[in-house]
């Protein structure tokens, strides 16, 4: 490709609404343009990169025998009613109506469609296991689309679905898929970590997420400092503290705390550590109107863990100020677990406290030196908090550390979540109908592009790993005056080299613009081409100057040696 005929839409200014470096660089390099909130056009340069991700994903899916299909992006509401997700999915599902008043949605994922396909096409256990996949545009009406294609509304996903006769076969494919995901991200040059995760609205129990490690990542990951344990903080278990609860030392006492309502204010007033307090939160219950949750003052509630409890309404809804005043008889800042007229769920770490401070369920009052069992019933004790750095790792080995990650993929063992509700069966060996076991496996193809940039850039622009680069090599002839004979020779030499490199299988960008050298260098650095070759009258007709995007120094290479030289560089 020659720059004169290529839509190289680089811009100098940092776009005002782009917080993340990947978002800034994708706009500045001319990879994407925004059409509407969370909806983007991929320009030629960006699309070349997106296709690189697709290529690696396809090769790896095909390698494990997965078969590519293409399902529609518009899906009929009936299938979602069958699975129960029409009601469950919420506002992220873009619901649309056709001229006959039939309801549809724009697919955010394809479990329903693929399960419908499977129940129509699969007859016998002999056809199993089967893996189908597609690379396709999804739409999720994200509440806060941001960071460019990182959290878009319209985005490209690879989604795969597997069908099995039994759990053992599902597990086998799950493990293969897990290994394949690790391989895909390795090939793409992304520093990635697999973690235990929560399955959200997709369903199923066993699931792992793959995260590109980056400070800017939206996900917080907990890992052990000595073992392989790693989990999304959403799901990482906070284990029962090993300490035994100390016997009560003091008598319970009611104290006037006035305008001190938050844990911090109460601790300042009473000159105590937040670790010696508990906080009580009230949420809507499933059967009872309200349920109280008690945590140590310095701990954070884990909403995902709580929403999974039988006693608690899902999705999680906090009681309003008015609800609290009506049911407990005091404002939110004074609630405590003593004599509460609702089920009380106590976090493990709060359950081992003694002589602690809590709200008194009386306006502007707290109790101090409260003790479980003596002063307050020790109700259900369960893990409802976020793990913290320094906590013991749940596998019993080492302590928890935190890292941030960008979720680029997730694998799920769905089991029969969709096949039961949608009645997808095959005949087993005995000729009986047997419900299909399923797995599903997603990769954020477009998000992966942004994740790689988050990990791989410098102050000049993007630094592509070879596998992702839109072009492998940039050829920059520096010609001042094309009337000049030497310049004409340099021009011819550049054209010849361009042809030769393409014949050798490289994707080459020849910068034939009449721009100053500084402009050309800056653009090629910004768009991140891994290998740069400069030709100029100063260097003569025998040699070219080579520079890698990853290092500062340049090297002279004899013109006849360019191809073997690059072959060595690109492995
Ligand atoms: P997130 O937690 O980031 O919202 P998710 O867990 O809802 O993602 P999945 O249902 O697991 O997403 O979808 C598979 C993959 O699709 C994700 O791992 C992610 O890489 C990608 N993806 C999901 N939502 C978006 C989005 N809004 N924009 C870009 N990629 C996305
Ligand atoms: Mg996910």
Coordinates of N, CA and C and ligand atoms in Angstrom, one line a residue, residues 38 85 89 92 108-109 111 138-142 144-146 148-159 181 185 197-202 207-211 218-219 232 234 406-412 440-448, ligand 1:
X38 N -20.5 5.1 21.8 CA -20.3 3.7 21.8 C -20.4 3.0 20.5
X85 N -34.7 -15.0 29.5 CA -33.8 -13.9 29.6 C -34.4 -12.6 29.1
X89 N -32.7 -9.8 31.3 CA -31.5 -9.1 30.8 C -31.5 -7.6 31.1
X92 N -29.7 -3.4 28.9 CA -28.6 -3.5 28.0 C -29.1 -4.2 26.7
X108 N -27.0 -9.4 22.0 CA -25.8 -9.0 22.8 C -25.0 -10.3 23.0
X109 N -25.5 -11.4 22.6 CA -24.8 -12.7 22.8 C -25.8 -13.7 22.1
X111 N -26.6 -17.3 22.9 CA -27.0 -18.6 23.5 C -28.3 -19.1 23.0
X138 N -21.9 -7.5 17.9 CA -22.9 -7.6 19.0 C -23.4 -6.1 19.4
X139 N -24.5 -6.0 20.0 CA -25.0 -4.8 20.5 C -25.4 -4.9 22.0
X140 N -24.8 -4.1 22.8 CA -25.3 -4.0 24.2 C -25.4 -2.6 24.6
X141 N -26.6 -2.2 25.0 CA -26.9 -0.8 25.3 C -26.3 -0.4 26.7
X142 N -24.9 -0.4 26.7 CA -24.2 -0.2 27.9 C -24.6 1.2 28.5
X144 N -22.9 3.2 30.4 CA -21.8 4.2 30.2 C -20.8 3.7 29.2
X145 N -21.2 3.8 27.9 CA -20.1 3.5 26.9 C -19.0 4.4 27.0
X146 N -17.8 3.9 27.0 CA -16.6 4.8 27.2 C -15.3 4.1 26.8
X148 N -13.7 4.5 24.1 CA -13.6 4.0 22.7 C -14.2 2.6 22.5
X149 N -13.4 1.8 21.8 CA -14.0 0.4 21.5 C -13.8 -0.5 22.7
X150 N -13.2 0.0 23.8 CA -13.0 -0.8 25.0 C -14.3 -1.2 25.6
X151 N -15.2 -0.2 25.8 CA -16.5 -0.4 26.3 C -17.5 0.3 25.3
X152 N -17.8 -0.4 24.2 CA -18.6 0.2 23.2 C -20.0 -0.3 23.3
X153 N -20.9 0.2 22.5 CA -22.3 -0.5 22.5 C -22.3 -1.5 21.4
X154 N -21.8 -1.1 20.2 CA -21.6 -2.0 19.1 C -20.2 -2.5 19.1
X155 N -19.9 -3.8 19.2 CA -18.6 -4.3 19.2 C -18.5 -5.7 18.5
X156 N -17.3 -6.1 18.2 CA -17.1 -7.4 17.5 C -16.7 -8.4 18.5
X157 N -17.4 -9.5 18.5 CA -17.1 -10.6 19.4 C -16.9 -11.9 18.6
X158 N -16.0 -12.8 19.1 CA -16.0 -14.2 18.7 C -16.7 -14.9 19.8
X159 N -17.8 -15.6 19.4 CA -18.5 -16.4 20.4 C -18.6 -17.8 19.9
X181 N -7.5 -20.2 24.4 CA -7.5 -18.8 24.7 C -6.2 -18.2 25.1
X185 N -4.1 -15.2 22.9 CA -3.6 -14.0 23.5 C -2.1 -13.9 23.5
X197 N -14.1 -16.5 37.8 CA -15.0 -15.3 37.6 C -16.5 -15.7 38.0
X198 N -17.3 -14.7 37.9 CA -18.7 -14.8 38.1 C -19.4 -15.0 36.7
X199 N -20.5 -15.7 36.7 CA -21.1 -16.0 35.4 C -22.2 -15.0 35.0
X200 N -22.6 -14.1 35.9 CA -23.5 -13.0 35.5 C -24.8 -13.5 34.9
X201 N -25.3 -12.8 33.9 CA -26.6 -13.2 33.3 C -26.5 -14.4 32.3
X202 N -25.2 -14.8 32.0 CA -25.1 -15.9 31.0 C -25.5 -17.2 31.7
X207 N -16.6 -20.8 35.5 CA -16.2 -19.8 34.5 C -14.9 -19.1 34.8
X208 N -14.1 -18.8 33.8 CA -12.9 -18.1 33.9 C -12.9 -16.9 32.9
X209 N -12.3 -15.8 33.4 CA -12.1 -14.6 32.5 C -10.7 -14.6 32.2
X210 N -10.4 -14.0 31.0 CA -9.0 -13.7 30.6 C -8.8 -12.2 30.6
X211 N -7.8 -11.7 31.3 CA -7.6 -10.3 31.4 C -6.3 -9.9 30.9
X218 N -10.6 -2.0 33.9 CA -11.7 -1.7 34.8 C -11.9 -2.8 35.8
X219 N -11.3 -4.0 35.7 CA -11.5 -5.1 36.6 C -10.4 -5.1 37.6
X232 N -11.3 -12.8 39.9 CA -11.9 -11.4 39.8 C -12.3 -11.1 41.2
X234 N -14.7 -9.6 42.2 CA -16.2 -9.9 42.2 C -16.5 -11.2 42.8
X406 N -8.0 -5.9 31.9 CA -9.1 -5.6 30.9 C -9.6 -7.0 30.5
X407 N -10.9 -7.2 30.7 CA -11.4 -8.5 30.3 C -11.5 -8.6 28.8
X408 N -10.7 -9.5 28.3 CA -10.7 -9.7 26.8 C -11.4 -11.0 26.4
X409 N -11.7 -11.9 27.4 CA -12.4 -13.1 27.0 C -13.0 -13.8 28.2
X410 N -13.9 -14.7 28.0 CA -14.5 -15.4 29.1 C -15.0 -16.8 28.6
X411 N -14.8 -17.8 29.4 CA -15.2 -19.2 29.0 C -16.2 -19.6 30.1
X412 N -17.3 -20.3 29.7 CA -18.3 -20.7 30.7 C -18.6 -22.2 30.5
X440 N -20.0 -22.1 26.6 CA -19.9 -21.0 25.7 C -18.6 -20.2 26.0
X441 N -18.1 -19.5 25.0 CA -16.7 -19.0 25.0 C -16.7 -17.7 24.2
X442 N -16.4 -16.6 24.8 CA -16.4 -15.3 24.1 C -15.0 -14.7 24.1
X443 N -14.7 -14.0 23.0 CA -13.5 -13.1 23.0 C -14.0 -11.8 22.4
X444 N -13.6 -10.7 23.1 CA -13.9 -9.4 22.7 C -12.8 -9.0 21.6
X445 N -13.1 -9.2 20.3 CA -12.2 -9.0 19.3 C -11.8 -7.6 19.2
X446 N -12.8 -6.7 19.2 CA -12.5 -5.2 19.1 C -11.8 -4.7 20.3
X447 N -12.3 -5.2 21.5 CA -11.6 -4.8 22.8 C -10.2 -5.2 22.9
X448 N -9.9 -6.4 22.3 CA -8.5 -6.9 22.3 C -7.5 -5.9 21.6
Ligands
LIG1 P1 -17.9 -6.7 30.8 O1 -17.8 -7.3 32.2 O2 -16.6 -6.0 30.4 O3 -19.1 -5.8 30.6 P2 -19.0 -9.1 30.0 O4 -18.5 -10.0 31.0 O5 -20.4 -8.6 30.1 O6 -18.0 -7.9 29.8 P3 -19.1 -11.3 28.1 O7 -20.5 -11.5 28.0 O8 -18.2 -12.2 28.9 O9 -18.8 -9.8 28.5 O10 -18.6 -11.2 26.6 C1 -17.4 -11.7 26.0 C2 -16.4 -10.7 25.7 O11 -16.9 -9.6 24.9 C3 -15.8 -10.0 27.0 O12 -14.9 -10.8 27.6 C4 -15.3 -8.7 26.4 O13 -14.0 -8.9 25.9 C5 -16.2 -8.4 25.2 N1 -17.1 -7.3 25.6 C6 -18.2 -7.4 26.4 N2 -18.8 -6.2 26.5 C7 -18.1 -5.4 25.7 C8 -18.3 -4.0 25.3 N3 -19.3 -3.3 25.8 N4 -17.4 -3.4 24.4 C9 -16.4 -4.2 23.9 N5 -16.2 -5.5 24.2 C10 -17.1 -6.1 25.1

